[in-house]
Amino acid sequence: PIIEVLPHGYVFEFPGFLDFTLTYDELKGIINHPVAHREWHRMLASVSGVYLILDNLTGRQYIGSAYGDGGILSRWSNYARTGHGGNDQLKKLLDERPTAKSDLSFSVLQTLPVTLTAKEVIAFESLHKRKLGSRAHGLNSN
């Protein structure tokens, strides 16, 4: 018997903000198939936050933040499109190792209300960078 029919492009159910790690291909699938991932889109667009991109090959980390219209969804859509999201260190990584996209994973470190200002969200981002040492040992330049 057929138990469930899933929409084209379906990756997996949204498990909660802090309960997942996405590969680059999974992120791309979620972004590129909004109908199949309505809950992902709704939830990620509803919050600002601090996120982690991990290069699983080297262990180097990039910590970023998302704020403003579209929240985390908007920011991660940029990564799904480009692989680097405009970040210089990630661009450099992809120039040096063109296959690096397949080694990246994405996760949320902290959700924040969309009502916070960019300055407030960036302060939380800076705190995570200090805690995890991503400036000295990772992919953060700032």
Coordinates of C-alpha atoms in Angstrom, one line a residue:
P1 CA 0.0 0.0 0.0
I2 CA 1.1 3.6 -0.7
I3 CA 1.5 5.4 2.6
E4 CA 2.6 8.8 1.4
V5 CA 3.3 10.6 -1.8
L6 CA 5.9 13.3 -1.5
P7 CA 6.2 16.3 -3.8
H8 CA 9.0 16.5 -6.4
G9 CA 12.3 17.7 -4.9
Y10 CA 11.3 16.8 -1.3
V11 CA 14.4 16.6 1.0
F12 CA 13.0 16.0 4.5
E13 CA 10.6 17.4 7.0
F14 CA 11.6 20.5 9.0
P15 CA 12.7 19.1 12.3
G16 CA 13.0 22.4 14.3
F17 CA 15.6 25.2 14.1
L18 CA 18.3 23.6 16.1
D19 CA 17.8 20.0 15.1
F20 CA 19.4 19.7 11.6
T21 CA 22.5 20.0 9.6
L22 CA 22.0 20.4 5.8
T23 CA 24.5 19.5 3.1
Y24 CA 24.9 22.0 0.3
D25 CA 22.8 19.8 -2.0
E26 CA 20.0 19.5 0.6
L27 CA 20.0 23.3 1.1
K28 CA 19.8 23.8 -2.6
G29 CA 16.9 21.3 -2.9
I30 CA 15.0 23.0 -0.1
I31 CA 15.5 26.5 -1.6
N32 CA 14.8 25.4 -5.2
H33 CA 11.6 23.4 -4.4
P34 CA 9.5 25.8 -2.3
V35 CA 6.3 23.9 -2.8
A36 CA 7.8 20.7 -1.5
H37 CA 9.3 22.6 1.5
R38 CA 6.7 25.1 2.5
E39 CA 7.3 24.5 6.2
W40 CA 11.1 25.1 5.7
H41 CA 10.5 28.3 3.9
R42 CA 7.9 29.6 6.3
M43 CA 10.0 28.8 9.4
L44 CA 13.4 30.0 8.1
A45 CA 11.8 33.2 6.8
S46 CA 10.2 33.9 10.2
V47 CA 13.4 34.4 12.1
S48 CA 16.7 36.2 12.1
G49 CA 19.6 34.3 13.5
V50 CA 23.2 33.2 13.6
Y51 CA 24.3 30.2 11.5
L52 CA 27.3 28.0 10.9
I53 CA 28.7 26.8 7.6
L54 CA 31.2 24.0 8.2
D55 CA 33.8 22.7 5.7
N56 CA 33.5 19.1 6.6
L57 CA 36.8 18.3 4.9
T58 CA 39.0 20.7 6.9
G59 CA 36.8 21.5 9.9
R60 CA 37.1 25.2 9.2
Q61 CA 34.0 27.2 10.2
Y62 CA 32.2 30.2 8.9
I63 CA 29.7 32.0 11.2
G64 CA 27.3 34.4 9.7
S65 CA 24.0 36.1 10.6
A66 CA 20.8 36.8 8.8
Y67 CA 18.4 39.7 9.5
G68 CA 15.9 41.8 7.7
D69 CA 13.3 40.8 5.3
G70 CA 13.2 37.0 4.7
G71 CA 15.3 36.2 7.7
I72 CA 17.5 33.1 7.4
L73 CA 15.7 31.9 4.3
S74 CA 16.8 34.9 2.3
R75 CA 20.4 34.7 3.4
W76 CA 20.6 30.9 2.7
S77 CA 19.0 31.4 -0.7
N78 CA 22.0 33.4 -1.6
Y79 CA 24.3 30.5 -0.6
A80 CA 22.2 28.0 -2.5
R81 CA 22.6 30.2 -5.6
T82 CA 26.3 31.0 -5.4
G83 CA 27.9 28.5 -2.9
H84 CA 29.7 31.4 -1.2
G85 CA 27.0 34.0 -0.4
G86 CA 29.4 36.8 -1.3
N87 CA 31.8 35.9 1.5
D88 CA 35.4 36.4 0.5
Q89 CA 36.9 33.5 2.4
L90 CA 34.2 31.1 1.0
K91 CA 34.9 32.5 -2.5
K92 CA 38.6 31.8 -2.0
L93 CA 37.8 28.3 -0.7
L94 CA 35.8 27.6 -3.9
D95 CA 38.5 29.0 -6.1
E96 CA 41.1 26.8 -4.5
R97 CA 38.8 23.7 -4.3
P98 CA 36.0 23.9 -6.8
T99 CA 34.3 20.8 -5.4
A100 CA 34.2 22.4 -1.9
K101 CA 30.4 23.0 -2.1
S102 CA 29.8 19.3 -1.6
D103 CA 31.8 19.5 1.6
L104 CA 29.8 22.3 3.2
S105 CA 27.1 21.8 5.8
F106 CA 24.7 24.5 7.1
S107 CA 23.1 24.7 10.6
V108 CA 21.5 27.3 12.8
L109 CA 23.3 28.2 16.0
Q110 CA 20.8 30.7 17.4
T111 CA 17.4 32.0 16.3
L112 CA 16.5 35.6 17.0
P113 CA 13.4 37.7 16.6
V114 CA 13.1 39.5 13.2
T115 CA 12.4 42.7 15.1
L116 CA 16.0 43.0 16.2
T117 CA 18.1 45.5 14.4
A118 CA 21.1 44.4 12.2
K119 CA 23.4 45.8 14.8
E120 CA 21.8 43.6 17.5
V121 CA 22.0 40.5 15.4
I122 CA 25.6 41.1 14.4
A123 CA 26.5 41.4 18.1
F124 CA 25.2 37.9 18.6
E125 CA 27.2 36.8 15.5
S126 CA 30.4 38.3 16.9
L127 CA 29.8 36.5 20.2
H128 CA 29.6 33.1 18.4
K129 CA 32.8 34.0 16.4
R130 CA 34.7 34.6 19.6
K131 CA 33.3 31.5 21.3
L132 CA 34.2 29.2 18.4
G133 CA 37.4 31.0 17.2
S134 CA 36.2 31.2 13.6
R135 CA 38.3 34.3 13.0
A136 CA 41.6 32.8 14.0
H137 CA 40.9 29.2 12.9
G138 CA 38.1 29.5 10.5
L139 CA 36.6 31.2 7.5
N140 CA 35.7 34.6 9.1
S141 CA 37.8 37.6 8.2
N142 CA 35.9 40.2 10.2

